Amino acid sequence: MQIGHIGLNVSDLNRSITFYTEVLGLKLRTLSEEPGKRFAYLGDDTKNTVTLWEQSEGTFSKRTPGLHHLAFEADSAEAVKSYEEKLKAYGASFIYEGLVVHREGGDSGGIFFEDPDGIRVEIYTAQGVSGHDHSSANGSACGFF
């Protein structure tokens, strides 16, 4: 078994579609504009990765049960840095500054930021971070933030 997709409640479907397609590069696969039931399926040419459901108000809260963060894996540290530049140009809010290793002395790591609704998102690579400028968070980057 593997994860099929992640469904996210959003407050502004158009804003979230723009973020996940134009900044993170997902493809819009399905869009429903039915009043009161607006949703979108995003992914690549073969499958849905993220579904967006416009049925929320306010911002994401880490104090309620549910999603901790959403993580995407990139092929390399260079790819992660490229996404970081796109996110900075977009004006995304970062949880940590720059590339962060997952654990002290490790070679995997990523960037941690929020989507337009405050949902915590990570783009990481499984290896190659130690060869780039990086930092370590206070404790594990993928732990309690």
PDB file of C-alpha atoms in Angstrom:
ATOM      1  CA  MET A   1       0.000   0.000   0.000  1.00  0.00           C
ATOM      2  CA  GLN A   2       1.116   3.554  -0.673  1.00  0.00           C
ATOM      3  CA  ILE A   3      -0.386   6.992  -0.213  1.00  0.00           C
ATOM      4  CA  GLY A   4      -2.658   7.864  -3.121  1.00  0.00           C
ATOM      5  CA  HIS A   5      -2.978  11.600  -2.551  1.00  0.00           C
ATOM      6  CA  ILE A   6      -3.306  14.185   0.215  1.00  0.00           C
ATOM      7  CA  GLY A   7      -6.529  16.189   0.541  1.00  0.00           C
ATOM      8  CA  LEU A   8      -6.238  19.706   1.925  1.00  0.00           C
ATOM      9  CA  ASN A   9      -9.002  22.042   3.077  1.00  0.00           C
ATOM     10  CA  VAL A  10      -8.361  25.539   1.733  1.00  0.00           C
ATOM     11  CA  SER A  11     -10.019  28.911   2.182  1.00  0.00           C
ATOM     12  CA  ASP A  12      -9.467  30.276  -1.349  1.00  0.00           C
ATOM     13  CA  LEU A  13      -9.315  27.643  -4.075  1.00  0.00           C
ATOM     14  CA  ASN A  14      -7.950  29.949  -6.782  1.00  0.00           C
ATOM     15  CA  ARG A  15      -5.142  31.199  -4.551  1.00  0.00           C
ATOM     16  CA  SER A  16      -4.173  27.645  -3.595  1.00  0.00           C
ATOM     17  CA  ILE A  17      -4.301  26.422  -7.204  1.00  0.00           C
ATOM     18  CA  THR A  18      -1.943  29.244  -8.176  1.00  0.00           C
ATOM     19  CA  PHE A  19       0.450  28.355  -5.358  1.00  0.00           C
ATOM     20  CA  TYR A  20       0.587  24.608  -6.016  1.00  0.00           C
ATOM     21  CA  THR A  21       0.743  24.920  -9.825  1.00  0.00           C
ATOM     22  CA  GLU A  22       2.787  28.046 -10.494  1.00  0.00           C
ATOM     23  CA  VAL A  23       5.153  27.866  -7.522  1.00  0.00           C
ATOM     24  CA  LEU A  24       5.432  24.117  -6.839  1.00  0.00           C
ATOM     25  CA  GLY A  25       4.852  22.939 -10.412  1.00  0.00           C
ATOM     26  CA  LEU A  26       1.899  20.594  -9.951  1.00  0.00           C
ATOM     27  CA  LYS A  27      -0.502  20.251 -12.867  1.00  0.00           C
ATOM     28  CA  LEU A  28      -4.206  21.094 -12.554  1.00  0.00           C
ATOM     29  CA  ARG A  29      -5.950  17.825 -13.489  1.00  0.00           C
ATOM     30  CA  THR A  30      -9.571  18.427 -12.426  1.00  0.00           C
ATOM     31  CA  LEU A  31     -11.470  21.554 -11.390  1.00  0.00           C
ATOM     32  CA  SER A  32     -15.021  21.720 -10.042  1.00  0.00           C
ATOM     33  CA  GLU A  33     -16.610  25.168  -9.906  1.00  0.00           C
ATOM     34  CA  GLU A  34     -19.953  23.996  -8.466  1.00  0.00           C
ATOM     35  CA  PRO A  35     -21.050  26.676  -5.975  1.00  0.00           C
ATOM     36  CA  GLY A  36     -20.419  25.519  -2.420  1.00  0.00           C
ATOM     37  CA  LYS A  37     -18.491  22.457  -3.621  1.00  0.00           C
ATOM     38  CA  ARG A  38     -15.414  23.866  -5.317  1.00  0.00           C
ATOM     39  CA  PHE A  39     -12.437  21.519  -5.496  1.00  0.00           C
ATOM     40  CA  ALA A  40      -9.352  20.744  -7.583  1.00  0.00           C
ATOM     41  CA  TYR A  41      -7.165  17.721  -8.196  1.00  0.00           C
ATOM     42  CA  LEU A  42      -3.476  18.435  -8.767  1.00  0.00           C
ATOM     43  CA  GLY A  43      -0.629  16.132  -9.707  1.00  0.00           C
ATOM     44  CA  ASP A  44       1.395  15.108 -12.711  1.00  0.00           C
ATOM     45  CA  ASP A  45       0.432  13.532 -16.038  1.00  0.00           C
ATOM     46  CA  THR A  46      -0.369  10.179 -14.451  1.00  0.00           C
ATOM     47  CA  LYS A  47      -1.866  10.702 -10.985  1.00  0.00           C
ATOM     48  CA  ASN A  48      -3.317  13.069  -8.434  1.00  0.00           C
ATOM     49  CA  THR A  49      -0.955  14.116  -5.667  1.00  0.00           C
ATOM     50  CA  VAL A  50      -2.851  16.860  -3.843  1.00  0.00           C
ATOM     51  CA  THR A  51      -6.579  17.557  -3.777  1.00  0.00           C
ATOM     52  CA  LEU A  52      -7.863  20.949  -2.647  1.00  0.00           C
ATOM     53  CA  TRP A  53     -11.281  21.431  -1.069  1.00  0.00           C
ATOM     54  CA  GLU A  54     -12.609  24.970  -0.578  1.00  0.00           C
ATOM     55  CA  GLN A  55     -14.446  24.441   2.705  1.00  0.00           C
ATOM     56  CA  SER A  56     -12.352  26.191   5.346  1.00  0.00           C
ATOM     57  CA  GLU A  57     -11.951  29.604   6.927  1.00  0.00           C
ATOM     58  CA  GLY A  58      -9.013  31.021   8.804  1.00  0.00           C
ATOM     59  CA  THR A  59      -5.577  29.441   8.791  1.00  0.00           C
ATOM     60  CA  PHE A  60      -4.119  26.014   9.518  1.00  0.00           C
ATOM     61  CA  SER A  61      -3.620  25.169  13.192  1.00  0.00           C
ATOM     62  CA  LYS A  62      -0.988  22.748  14.405  1.00  0.00           C
ATOM     63  CA  ARG A  63      -2.912  22.494  17.692  1.00  0.00           C
ATOM     64  CA  THR A  64      -5.698  20.328  16.277  1.00  0.00           C
ATOM     65  CA  PRO A  65      -5.418  16.673  15.222  1.00  0.00           C
ATOM     66  CA  GLY A  66      -4.713  16.063  11.571  1.00  0.00           C
ATOM     67  CA  LEU A  67      -1.945  16.933   9.172  1.00  0.00           C
ATOM     68  CA  HIS A  68       1.497  17.720  10.637  1.00  0.00           C
ATOM     69  CA  HIS A  69       3.093  18.759   7.364  1.00  0.00           C
ATOM     70  CA  LEU A  70       3.056  17.876   3.692  1.00  0.00           C
ATOM     71  CA  ALA A  71       6.398  16.805   2.188  1.00  0.00           C
ATOM     72  CA  PHE A  72       7.517  16.607  -1.425  1.00  0.00           C
ATOM     73  CA  GLU A  73      10.753  14.854  -2.399  1.00  0.00           C
ATOM     74  CA  ALA A  74      13.043  16.505  -4.948  1.00  0.00           C
ATOM     75  CA  ASP A  75      15.845  14.821  -6.891  1.00  0.00           C
ATOM     76  CA  SER A  76      18.691  16.937  -5.509  1.00  0.00           C
ATOM     77  CA  ALA A  77      19.715  19.733  -3.187  1.00  0.00           C
ATOM     78  CA  GLU A  78      19.982  21.969  -6.268  1.00  0.00           C
ATOM     79  CA  ALA A  79      16.323  21.285  -7.063  1.00  0.00           C
ATOM     80  CA  VAL A  80      15.357  22.131  -3.479  1.00  0.00           C
ATOM     81  CA  LYS A  81      17.296  25.411  -3.718  1.00  0.00           C
ATOM     82  CA  SER A  82      15.505  26.203  -6.986  1.00  0.00           C
ATOM     83  CA  TYR A  83      12.142  25.776  -5.255  1.00  0.00           C
ATOM     84  CA  GLU A  84      13.373  27.978  -2.426  1.00  0.00           C
ATOM     85  CA  GLU A  85      14.028  30.794  -4.913  1.00  0.00           C
ATOM     86  CA  LYS A  86      10.552  30.396  -6.436  1.00  0.00           C
ATOM     87  CA  LEU A  87       8.983  30.470  -2.980  1.00  0.00           C
ATOM     88  CA  LYS A  88      10.917  33.593  -1.994  1.00  0.00           C
ATOM     89  CA  ALA A  89       9.784  35.313  -5.209  1.00  0.00           C
ATOM     90  CA  TYR A  90       6.201  34.297  -4.378  1.00  0.00           C
ATOM     91  CA  GLY A  91       6.566  35.718  -0.854  1.00  0.00           C
ATOM     92  CA  ALA A  92       6.049  32.441   1.013  1.00  0.00           C
ATOM     93  CA  SER A  93       6.523  32.374   4.766  1.00  0.00           C
ATOM     94  CA  PHE A  94       9.445  30.131   5.762  1.00  0.00           C
ATOM     95  CA  ILE A  95       9.507  28.148   9.011  1.00  0.00           C
ATOM     96  CA  TYR A  96      13.305  27.832   8.910  1.00  0.00           C
ATOM     97  CA  GLU A  97      15.770  29.928   6.989  1.00  0.00           C
ATOM     98  CA  GLY A  98      17.444  28.112   4.094  1.00  0.00           C
ATOM     99  CA  LEU A  99      18.270  24.457   3.622  1.00  0.00           C
ATOM    100  CA  VAL A 100      17.995  22.494   6.895  1.00  0.00           C
ATOM    101  CA  VAL A 101      19.425  19.023   7.511  1.00  0.00           C
ATOM    102  CA  HIS A 102      17.029  16.464   8.950  1.00  0.00           C
ATOM    103  CA  ARG A 103      19.443  15.576  11.721  1.00  0.00           C
ATOM    104  CA  GLU A 104      22.848  16.763  12.818  1.00  0.00           C
ATOM    105  CA  GLY A 105      25.508  15.222  10.578  1.00  0.00           C
ATOM    106  CA  GLY A 106      22.934  13.877   8.131  1.00  0.00           C
ATOM    107  CA  ASP A 107      22.916  14.240   4.368  1.00  0.00           C
ATOM    108  CA  SER A 108      19.162  14.633   3.833  1.00  0.00           C
ATOM    109  CA  GLY A 109      17.223  17.806   4.399  1.00  0.00           C
ATOM    110  CA  GLY A 110      15.028  20.422   2.896  1.00  0.00           C
ATOM    111  CA  ILE A 111      13.184  23.681   3.154  1.00  0.00           C
ATOM    112  CA  PHE A 112      10.160  24.256   5.377  1.00  0.00           C
ATOM    113  CA  PHE A 113       7.493  26.827   4.583  1.00  0.00           C
ATOM    114  CA  GLU A 114       3.757  27.501   4.673  1.00  0.00           C
ATOM    115  CA  ASP A 115       1.232  27.394   1.869  1.00  0.00           C
ATOM    116  CA  PRO A 116      -1.305  30.266   1.516  1.00  0.00           C
ATOM    117  CA  ASP A 117      -3.484  28.784   4.303  1.00  0.00           C
ATOM    118  CA  GLY A 118      -0.584  28.263   6.681  1.00  0.00           C
ATOM    119  CA  ILE A 119      -0.321  24.510   6.012  1.00  0.00           C
ATOM    120  CA  ARG A 120       3.259  23.466   6.702  1.00  0.00           C
ATOM    121  CA  VAL A 121       5.039  22.135   3.629  1.00  0.00           C
ATOM    122  CA  GLU A 122       8.498  20.671   3.140  1.00  0.00           C
ATOM    123  CA  ILE A 123      10.503  20.064  -0.020  1.00  0.00           C
ATOM    124  CA  TYR A 124      13.401  17.753   0.747  1.00  0.00           C
ATOM    125  CA  THR A 125      16.030  15.611  -0.850  1.00  0.00           C
ATOM    126  CA  ALA A 126      17.169  12.278   0.538  1.00  0.00           C
ATOM    127  CA  GLN A 127      20.856  13.015   0.008  1.00  0.00           C
ATOM    128  CA  GLY A 128      23.376  15.660  -0.989  1.00  0.00           C
ATOM    129  CA  VAL A 129      22.538  18.381   1.516  1.00  0.00           C
ATOM    130  CA  SER A 130      25.876  18.209   3.337  1.00  0.00           C
ATOM    131  CA  GLY A 131      27.634  19.510   0.214  1.00  0.00           C
ATOM    132  CA  HIS A 132      25.638  22.761   0.324  1.00  0.00           C
ATOM    133  CA  ASP A 133      25.298  25.626   2.734  1.00  0.00           C
ATOM    134  CA  HIS A 134      22.787  24.440   5.284  1.00  0.00           C
ATOM    135  CA  SER A 135      21.806  24.796   8.892  1.00  0.00           C
ATOM    136  CA  SER A 136      20.378  22.572  11.556  1.00  0.00           C
ATOM    137  CA  ALA A 137      17.173  23.470  13.339  1.00  0.00           C
ATOM    138  CA  ASN A 138      16.864  23.339  17.098  1.00  0.00           C
ATOM    139  CA  GLY A 139      16.467  19.577  17.229  1.00  0.00           C
ATOM    140  CA  SER A 140      15.257  17.544  14.319  1.00  0.00           C
ATOM    141  CA  ALA A 141      13.850  19.606  11.469  1.00  0.00           C
ATOM    142  CA  CYS A 142      11.059  17.077  10.921  1.00  0.00           C
ATOM    143  CA  GLY A 143      10.042  16.875  14.555  1.00  0.00           C
ATOM    144  CA  PHE A 144       8.179  19.343  16.688  1.00  0.00           C
ATOM    145  CA  PHE A 145       7.917  22.566  14.757  1.00  0.00           C
TER     146      PHE A 145
END
